[in-house]
mmCIF file of N, CA and C in Angstrom:
data_model
loop_
_atom_site.group_PDB
_atom_site.id
_atom_site.type_symbol
_atom_site.label_atom_id
_atom_site.label_comp_id
_atom_site.label_asym_id
_atom_site.label_seq_id
_atom_site.Cartn_x
_atom_site.Cartn_y
_atom_site.Cartn_z
ATOM 1 N N UNK A 295 0.855 -1.170 0.000
ATOM 2 C CA UNK A 295 0.000 0.000 0.000
ATOM 3 C C UNK A 295 0.902 1.235 0.000
ATOM 4 N N UNK A 296 0.593 2.216 -0.831
ATOM 5 C CA UNK A 296 1.422 3.420 -0.881
ATOM 6 C C UNK A 296 1.316 4.234 0.414
ATOM 7 N N UNK A 297 2.335 5.033 0.637
ATOM 8 C CA UNK A 297 2.321 5.908 1.802
ATOM 9 C C UNK A 297 1.207 6.939 1.665
ATOM 10 N N UNK A 298 0.647 7.309 2.807
ATOM 11 C CA UNK A 298 -0.389 8.338 2.816
ATOM 12 C C UNK A 298 0.243 9.709 2.958
ATOM 13 N N UNK A 299 -0.469 10.723 2.502
ATOM 14 C CA UNK A 299 -0.042 12.091 2.762
ATOM 15 C C UNK A 299 -0.158 12.332 4.267
ATOM 16 N N UNK A 300 0.580 13.297 4.763
ATOM 17 C CA UNK A 300 0.664 13.555 6.207
ATOM 18 C C UNK A 300 -0.712 13.784 6.832
ATOM 19 N N UNK A 301 -1.570 14.526 6.176
ATOM 20 C CA UNK A 301 -2.892 14.821 6.747
ATOM 21 C C UNK A 301 -3.764 13.568 6.849
ATOM 22 N N UNK A 302 -3.626 12.658 5.901
ATOM 23 C CA UNK A 302 -4.389 11.410 5.971
ATOM 24 C C UNK A 302 -3.791 10.470 7.012
ATOM 25 N N UNK A 303 -2.472 10.480 7.152
ATOM 26 C CA UNK A 303 -1.833 9.676 8.193
ATOM 27 C C UNK A 303 -2.258 10.168 9.575
ATOM 28 N N UNK A 304 -2.449 11.476 9.711
ATOM 29 C CA UNK A 304 -2.923 12.043 10.980
ATOM 30 C C UNK A 304 -4.295 11.470 11.336
ATOM 31 N N UNK A 305 -5.161 11.287 10.340
ATOM 32 C CA UNK A 305 -6.480 10.704 10.604
ATOM 33 C C UNK A 305 -6.341 9.284 11.149
ATOM 34 N N UNK A 306 -5.427 8.508 10.581
ATOM 35 C CA UNK A 306 -5.202 7.144 11.060
ATOM 36 C C UNK A 306 -4.713 7.181 12.504
ATOM 37 N N UNK A 307 -3.797 8.090 12.805
ATOM 38 C CA UNK A 307 -3.275 8.213 14.173
ATOM 39 C C UNK A 307 -4.387 8.577 15.145
ATOM 40 N N UNK A 308 -5.230 9.517 14.773
ATOM 41 C CA UNK A 308 -6.347 9.912 15.639
ATOM 42 C C UNK A 308 -7.319 8.752 15.844
ATOM 43 N N UNK A 309 -7.592 8.018 14.785
ATOM 44 C CA UNK A 309 -8.512 6.880 14.872
ATOM 45 C C UNK A 309 -7.933 5.779 15.766
ATOM 46 N N UNK A 310 -6.652 5.509 15.618
ATOM 47 C CA UNK A 310 -5.995 4.498 16.469
ATOM 48 C C UNK A 310 -6.037 4.918 17.929
ATOM 49 N N UNK A 311 -5.780 6.185 18.181
ATOM 50 C CA UNK A 311 -5.779 6.692 19.564
ATOM 51 C C UNK A 311 -7.158 6.576 20.192
ATOM 52 N N UNK A 312 -8.194 6.957 19.451
ATOM 53 C CA UNK A 312 -9.558 6.870 19.973
ATOM 54 C C UNK A 312 -9.920 5.413 20.275
ATOM 55 N N UNK A 313 -9.584 4.524 19.354
ATOM 56 C CA UNK A 313 -9.879 3.102 19.535
ATOM 57 C C UNK A 313 -9.179 2.555 20.774
ATOM 58 N N UNK A 314 -7.912 2.872 20.937
ATOM 59 C CA UNK A 314 -7.144 2.383 22.084
ATOM 60 C C UNK A 314 -7.661 2.974 23.395
ATOM 61 N N UNK A 315 -7.973 4.249 23.383
ATOM 62 C CA UNK A 315 -8.440 4.928 24.599
ATOM 63 C C UNK A 315 -9.731 4.311 25.116
ATOM 64 N N UNK A 316 -10.633 3.945 24.215
ATOM 65 C CA UNK A 316 -11.931 3.410 24.621
ATOM 66 C C UNK A 316 -12.004 1.889 24.588
ATOM 67 N N UNK A 317 -10.967 1.238 24.085
ATOM 68 C CA UNK A 317 -11.012 -0.211 23.956
ATOM 69 C C UNK A 317 -12.127 -0.658 23.028
ATOM 70 N N UNK A 318 -12.394 0.141 22.013
ATOM 71 C CA UNK A 318 -13.509 -0.106 21.099
ATOM 72 C C UNK A 318 -13.096 -0.996 19.935
ATOM 73 N N UNK A 319 -14.090 -1.559 19.282
ATOM 74 C CA UNK A 319 -13.838 -2.399 18.113
ATOM 75 C C UNK A 319 -13.264 -1.590 16.961
ATOM 76 N N UNK A 320 -13.721 -0.355 16.815
ATOM 77 C CA UNK A 320 -13.258 0.522 15.738
ATOM 78 C C UNK A 320 -12.972 1.912 16.284
ATOM 79 N N UNK A 321 -12.057 2.576 15.620
ATOM 80 C CA UNK A 321 -11.827 3.995 15.835
ATOM 81 C C UNK A 321 -11.851 4.649 14.472
ATOM 82 N N UNK A 322 -12.334 5.864 14.409
ATOM 83 C CA UNK A 322 -12.395 6.559 13.119
ATOM 84 C C UNK A 322 -12.112 8.037 13.321
ATOM 85 N N UNK A 323 -11.713 8.666 12.228
ATOM 86 C CA UNK A 323 -11.517 10.106 12.227
ATOM 87 C C UNK A 323 -11.856 10.621 10.840
ATOM 88 N N UNK A 324 -12.381 11.832 10.802
ATOM 89 C CA UNK A 324 -12.675 12.501 9.533
ATOM 90 C C UNK A 324 -12.074 13.898 9.564
ATOM 91 N N UNK A 325 -11.798 14.419 8.370
ATOM 92 C CA UNK A 325 -11.323 15.791 8.228
ATOM 93 C C UNK A 325 -12.344 16.548 7.399
ATOM 94 N N UNK A 326 -12.774 17.706 7.904
ATOM 95 C CA UNK A 326 -13.750 18.485 7.150
ATOM 96 C C UNK A 326 -13.049 19.392 6.136
ATOM 97 N N UNK A 327 -13.839 20.092 5.364
ATOM 98 C CA UNK A 327 -13.292 20.925 4.298
ATOM 99 C C UNK A 327 -12.573 22.163 4.819
ATOM 100 N N UNK A 328 -12.676 22.435 6.121
ATOM 101 C CA UNK A 328 -11.916 23.526 6.740
ATOM 102 C C UNK A 328 -10.645 23.006 7.401
ATOM 103 N N UNK A 329 -10.398 21.698 7.314
ATOM 104 C CA UNK A 329 -9.197 21.098 7.891
ATOM 105 C C UNK A 329 -9.331 20.647 9.334
ATOM 106 N N UNK A 330 -10.524 20.797 9.917
ATOM 107 C CA UNK A 330 -10.740 20.348 11.303
ATOM 108 C C UNK A 330 -10.932 18.832 11.307
ATOM 109 N N UNK A 331 -10.508 18.202 12.395
ATOM 110 C CA UNK A 331 -10.641 16.751 12.505
ATOM 111 C C UNK A 331 -11.562 16.373 13.658
ATOM 112 N N UNK A 332 -12.199 15.231 13.489
ATOM 113 C CA UNK A 332 -13.146 14.714 14.477
ATOM 114 C C UNK A 332 -12.900 13.212 14.592
ATOM 115 N N UNK A 333 -12.845 12.714 15.807
ATOM 116 C CA UNK A 333 -12.611 11.288 16.029
ATOM 117 C C UNK A 333 -13.750 10.705 16.855
ATOM 118 N N UNK A 334 -13.982 9.416 16.666
ATOM 119 C CA UNK A 334 -15.036 8.718 17.410
ATOM 120 C C UNK A 334 -14.725 7.228 17.427
ATOM 121 N N UNK A 335 -15.450 6.514 18.257
ATOM 122 C CA UNK A 335 -15.344 5.055 18.298
ATOM 123 C C UNK A 335 -16.730 4.449 18.141
ATOM 124 N N UNK A 336 -16.746 3.153 17.984
ATOM 125 C CA UNK A 336 -17.994 2.415 17.890
ATOM 126 C C UNK A 336 -18.822 2.655 19.156
ATOM 127 N N UNK A 337 -20.131 2.816 18.970
ATOM 128 C CA UNK A 337 -21.060 2.953 20.096
ATOM 129 C C UNK A 337 -22.087 1.837 19.960
ATOM 130 N N UNK A 338 -22.179 1.009 20.980
ATOM 131 C CA UNK A 338 -23.165 -0.076 20.972
ATOM 132 C C UNK A 338 -23.956 -0.027 22.264
ATOM 133 N N UNK A 339 -25.197 0.411 22.146
ATOM 134 C CA UNK A 339 -26.127 0.486 23.273
ATOM 135 C C UNK A 339 -27.352 -0.354 22.948
ATOM 136 N N UNK A 340 -28.141 -0.696 23.941
ATOM 137 C CA UNK A 340 -29.353 -1.462 23.641
ATOM 138 C C UNK A 340 -30.292 -0.734 22.670
ATOM 139 N N UNK A 341 -30.297 0.587 22.715
ATOM 140 C CA UNK A 341 -31.247 1.334 21.889
ATOM 141 C C UNK A 341 -30.721 1.725 20.511
ATOM 142 N N UNK A 342 -29.406 1.730 20.299
ATOM 143 C CA UNK A 342 -28.872 2.045 18.976
ATOM 144 C C UNK A 342 -27.403 1.662 18.870
ATOM 145 N N UNK A 343 -26.940 1.613 17.613
ATOM 146 C CA UNK A 343 -25.541 1.309 17.313
ATOM 147 C C UNK A 343 -25.038 2.309 16.290
ATOM 148 N N UNK A 344 -23.832 2.818 16.521
ATOM 149 C CA UNK A 344 -23.156 3.682 15.551
ATOM 150 C C UNK A 344 -21.799 3.077 15.242
ATOM 151 N N UNK A 345 -21.451 3.053 13.973
ATOM 152 C CA UNK A 345 -20.075 2.697 13.653
ATOM 153 C C UNK A 345 -19.203 3.881 14.051
ATOM 154 N N UNK A 346 -17.921 3.646 14.157
ATOM 155 C CA UNK A 346 -17.005 4.729 14.509
ATOM 156 C C UNK A 346 -17.056 5.839 13.459
ATOM 157 N N UNK A 347 -17.145 5.460 12.200
ATOM 158 C CA UNK A 347 -17.213 6.468 11.130
ATOM 159 C C UNK A 347 -18.492 7.281 11.246
ATOM 160 N N UNK A 348 -19.618 6.615 11.493
ATOM 161 C CA UNK A 348 -20.868 7.360 11.665
ATOM 162 C C UNK A 348 -20.745 8.361 12.806
ATOM 163 N N UNK A 349 -20.098 7.960 13.901
ATOM 164 C CA UNK A 349 -19.902 8.859 15.031
ATOM 165 C C UNK A 349 -19.048 10.059 14.672
ATOM 166 N N UNK A 350 -17.968 9.820 13.934
ATOM 167 C CA UNK A 350 -17.089 10.923 13.527
ATOM 168 C C UNK A 350 -17.792 11.862 12.552
ATOM 169 N N UNK A 351 -18.546 11.296 11.616
ATOM 170 C CA UNK A 351 -19.304 12.133 10.672
ATOM 171 C C UNK A 351 -20.349 12.950 11.426
ATOM 172 N N UNK A 352 -21.042 12.325 12.371
ATOM 173 C CA UNK A 352 -22.043 13.044 13.164
ATOM 174 C C UNK A 352 -21.395 14.172 13.965
ATOM 175 N N UNK A 353 -20.225 13.924 14.539
ATOM 176 C CA UNK A 353 -19.519 14.973 15.293
ATOM 177 C C UNK A 353 -19.156 16.139 14.381
ATOM 178 N N UNK A 354 -18.680 15.825 13.186
ATOM 179 C CA UNK A 354 -18.309 16.877 12.239
ATOM 180 C C UNK A 354 -19.531 17.707 11.838
ATOM 181 N N UNK A 355 -20.594 17.036 11.469
ATOM 182 C CA UNK A 355 -21.788 17.758 11.031
ATOM 183 C C UNK A 355 -22.416 18.564 12.161
ATOM 184 N N UNK A 356 -22.426 18.003 13.364
ATOM 185 C CA UNK A 356 -23.024 18.734 14.483
ATOM 186 C C UNK A 356 -22.160 19.910 14.915
ATOM 187 N N UNK A 357 -20.908 19.942 14.443
ATOM 188 C CA UNK A 357 -20.016 21.079 14.725
ATOM 189 C C UNK A 357 -20.030 22.096 13.591
ATOM 190 N N UNK A 358 -20.867 21.860 12.595
ATOM 191 C CA UNK A 358 -21.021 22.833 11.520
ATOM 192 C C UNK A 358 -20.243 22.546 10.255
ATOM 193 N N UNK A 359 -19.611 21.383 10.148
ATOM 194 C CA UNK A 359 -18.875 21.048 8.929
ATOM 195 C C UNK A 359 -19.822 21.020 7.740
ATOM 196 N N UNK A 360 -19.342 21.571 6.633
ATOM 197 C CA UNK A 360 -20.162 21.600 5.423
ATOM 198 C C UNK A 360 -19.777 20.512 4.430
ATOM 199 N N UNK A 361 -18.670 19.845 4.689
ATOM 200 C CA UNK A 361 -18.222 18.773 3.813
ATOM 201 C C UNK A 361 -17.059 18.041 4.442
ATOM 202 N N UNK A 362 -16.664 16.940 3.820
ATOM 203 C CA UNK A 362 -15.541 16.143 4.301
ATOM 204 C C UNK A 362 -14.503 16.006 3.200
ATOM 205 N N UNK A 363 -13.237 16.005 3.609
ATOM 206 C CA UNK A 363 -12.144 15.766 2.664
ATOM 207 C C UNK A 363 -11.701 14.312 2.671
ATOM 208 N N UNK A 364 -11.721 13.676 3.849
ATOM 209 C CA UNK A 364 -11.234 12.302 3.965
ATOM 210 C C UNK A 364 -11.721 11.687 5.261
ATOM 211 N N UNK A 365 -11.661 10.355 5.297
ATOM 212 C CA UNK A 365 -12.022 9.602 6.503
ATOM 213 C C UNK A 365 -11.045 8.454 6.666
ATOM 214 N N UNK A 366 -10.893 8.010 7.909
ATOM 215 C CA UNK A 366 -10.066 6.841 8.196
ATOM 216 C C UNK A 366 -10.750 6.019 9.267
ATOM 217 N N UNK A 367 -10.642 4.710 9.135
ATOM 218 C CA UNK A 367 -11.182 3.801 10.137
ATOM 219 C C UNK A 367 -10.117 2.769 10.467
ATOM 220 N N UNK A 368 -9.939 2.523 11.744
ATOM 221 C CA UNK A 368 -9.013 1.499 12.217
ATOM 222 C C UNK A 368 -9.865 0.372 12.767
ATOM 223 N N UNK A 369 -9.689 -0.812 12.180
ATOM 224 C CA UNK A 369 -10.518 -1.957 12.535
ATOM 225 C C UNK A 369 -9.789 -3.248 12.208
ATOM 226 N N UNK A 370 -10.149 -4.292 12.908
ATOM 227 C CA UNK A 370 -9.618 -5.612 12.599
ATOM 228 C C UNK A 370 -10.434 -6.286 11.504
ATOM 229 N N UNK A 371 -11.577 -5.706 11.165
ATOM 230 C CA UNK A 371 -12.425 -6.257 10.105
ATOM 231 C C UNK A 371 -11.729 -6.122 8.756
ATOM 232 N N UNK A 372 -12.040 -7.022 7.847
ATOM 233 C CA UNK A 372 -11.413 -6.993 6.529
ATOM 234 C C UNK A 372 -12.127 -6.065 5.549
ATOM 235 N N UNK A 373 -13.304 -5.591 5.931
ATOM 236 C CA UNK A 373 -14.061 -4.660 5.095
ATOM 237 C C UNK A 373 -14.548 -3.495 5.938
ATOM 238 N N UNK A 374 -14.698 -2.351 5.301
ATOM 239 C CA UNK A 374 -15.326 -1.207 5.960
ATOM 240 C C UNK A 374 -16.824 -1.437 5.923
ATOM 241 N N UNK A 375 -17.467 -1.305 7.064
ATOM 242 C CA UNK A 375 -18.918 -1.488 7.173
ATOM 243 C C UNK A 375 -19.627 -0.601 6.147
ATOM 244 N N UNK A 376 -20.613 -1.150 5.464
ATOM 245 C CA UNK A 376 -21.342 -0.402 4.440
ATOM 246 C C UNK A 376 -21.993 0.856 5.009
ATOM 247 N N UNK A 377 -22.471 0.796 6.247
ATOM 248 C CA UNK A 377 -23.070 1.980 6.873
ATOM 249 C C UNK A 377 -22.027 3.087 7.042
ATOM 250 N N UNK A 378 -20.789 2.704 7.286
ATOM 251 C CA UNK A 378 -19.709 3.689 7.407
ATOM 252 C C UNK A 378 -19.422 4.348 6.066
ATOM 253 N N UNK A 379 -19.322 3.529 5.039
ATOM 254 C CA UNK A 379 -19.073 4.065 3.696
ATOM 255 C C UNK A 379 -20.195 5.020 3.319
ATOM 256 N N UNK A 380 -21.430 4.616 3.557
ATOM 257 C CA UNK A 380 -22.573 5.450 3.178
ATOM 258 C C UNK A 380 -22.595 6.766 3.952
ATOM 259 N N UNK A 381 -22.200 6.737 5.222
ATOM 260 C CA UNK A 381 -22.167 7.968 6.018
ATOM 261 C C UNK A 381 -21.219 8.993 5.397
ATOM 262 N N UNK A 382 -20.069 8.521 4.941
ATOM 263 C CA UNK A 382 -19.119 9.438 4.281
ATOM 264 C C UNK A 382 -19.678 9.886 2.943
ATOM 265 N N UNK A 383 -20.186 8.965 2.145
ATOM 266 C CA UNK A 383 -20.693 9.299 0.808
ATOM 267 C C UNK A 383 -21.912 10.225 0.853
ATOM 268 N N UNK A 384 -22.689 10.164 1.926
ATOM 269 C CA UNK A 384 -23.829 11.080 2.061
ATOM 270 C C UNK A 384 -23.365 12.533 2.114
ATOM 271 N N UNK A 385 -22.163 12.745 2.625
ATOM 272 C CA UNK A 385 -21.636 14.096 2.817
ATOM 273 C C UNK A 385 -20.632 14.471 1.740
ATOM 274 N N UNK A 386 -19.835 13.507 1.297
ATOM 275 C CA UNK A 386 -18.756 13.786 0.349
ATOM 276 C C UNK A 386 -18.579 12.605 -0.602
ATOM 277 N N UNK A 387 -19.088 12.741 -1.785
ATOM 278 C CA UNK A 387 -19.058 11.641 -2.764
ATOM 279 C C UNK A 387 -17.645 11.220 -3.137
ATOM 280 N N UNK A 388 -16.678 12.139 -3.091
ATOM 281 C CA UNK A 388 -15.336 11.861 -3.582
ATOM 282 C C UNK A 388 -14.279 11.667 -2.502
ATOM 283 N N UNK A 389 -14.665 11.720 -1.243
ATOM 284 C CA UNK A 389 -13.688 11.602 -0.154
ATOM 285 C C UNK A 389 -13.128 10.186 -0.066
ATOM 286 N N UNK A 390 -11.804 10.055 0.017
ATOM 287 C CA UNK A 390 -11.233 8.722 0.224
ATOM 288 C C UNK A 390 -11.506 8.238 1.641
ATOM 289 N N UNK A 391 -11.630 6.926 1.783
ATOM 290 C CA UNK A 391 -11.813 6.299 3.093
ATOM 291 C C UNK A 391 -10.659 5.322 3.278
ATOM 292 N N UNK A 392 -9.820 5.606 4.250
ATOM 293 C CA UNK A 392 -8.660 4.768 4.535
ATOM 294 C C UNK A 392 -9.062 3.723 5.564
ATOM 295 N N UNK A 393 -8.759 2.448 5.263
ATOM 296 C CA UNK A 393 -8.948 1.387 6.260
ATOM 297 C C UNK A 393 -7.576 0.947 6.709
ATOM 298 N N UNK A 394 -7.359 1.010 8.029
ATOM 299 C CA UNK A 394 -6.078 0.605 8.597
ATOM 300 C C UNK A 394 -6.281 -0.513 9.596
ATOM 301 N N UNK A 395 -5.260 -1.337 9.715
ATOM 302 C CA UNK A 395 -5.232 -2.398 10.716
ATOM 303 C C UNK A 395 -5.005 -1.763 12.092
ATOM 304 N N UNK A 396 -5.330 -2.463 13.170
ATOM 305 C CA UNK A 396 -5.068 -1.923 14.508
ATOM 306 C C UNK A 396 -3.608 -1.517 14.720
ATOM 307 N N UNK A 397 -2.696 -2.147 13.998
ATOM 308 C CA UNK A 397 -1.271 -1.789 14.090
ATOM 309 C C UNK A 397 -0.962 -0.451 13.441
ATOM 310 N N UNK A 398 -1.909 0.064 12.657
ATOM 311 C CA UNK A 398 -1.698 1.300 11.918
ATOM 312 C C UNK A 398 -1.318 1.073 10.473
ATOM 313 N N UNK A 399 -1.068 -0.180 10.111
ATOM 314 C CA UNK A 399 -0.721 -0.485 8.718
ATOM 315 C C UNK A 399 -1.931 -0.222 7.823
ATOM 316 N N UNK A 400 -1.693 0.479 6.726
ATOM 317 C CA UNK A 400 -2.783 0.811 5.807
ATOM 318 C C UNK A 400 -3.152 -0.444 5.016
ATOM 319 N N UNK A 401 -4.420 -0.821 5.092
ATOM 320 C CA UNK A 401 -4.903 -2.008 4.398
ATOM 321 C C UNK A 401 -5.455 -1.667 3.026
ATOM 322 N N UNK A 402 -6.171 -0.543 2.932
ATOM 323 C CA UNK A 402 -6.730 -0.122 1.656
ATOM 324 C C UNK A 402 -7.216 1.315 1.741
ATOM 325 N N UNK A 403 -7.382 1.904 0.574
ATOM 326 C CA UNK A 403 -7.981 3.229 0.474
ATOM 327 C C UNK A 403 -9.146 3.097 -0.499
ATOM 328 N N UNK A 404 -10.352 3.316 0.023
ATOM 329 C CA UNK A 404 -11.543 3.244 -0.820
ATOM 330 C C UNK A 404 -11.740 4.573 -1.538
ATOM 331 N N UNK A 405 -11.801 4.502 -2.841
ATOM 332 C CA UNK A 405 -12.080 5.674 -3.655
ATOM 333 C C UNK A 405 -13.463 5.485 -4.270
ATOM 334 N N UNK A 406 -14.160 6.558 -4.528
ATOM 335 C CA UNK A 406 -15.494 6.415 -5.132
ATOM 336 C C UNK A 406 -15.438 5.782 -6.523
#
């Protein structure tokens, strides 16, 4: 996998940190079109479930973000959850989604 640009690598670092801090299945981070970043982890409650990416997208939008430049998810899963992909695509059709292993190794970059 090719090296990521510094700003995209920062998203992976933020996602890994969030995942480790909460002991969650996934950690994610997104960057908005103003360059601000938002991180989140998986939320699983009896009444609802959010993927880490959905949480990060929700944090960005609730903070006034008008668009996204990129997203990253750190997970042991071999695929990015479809709900996560759709959450990013609802806001930014062309934003890349980086999937990284818990070690931080880049597994793939999803392009539209």
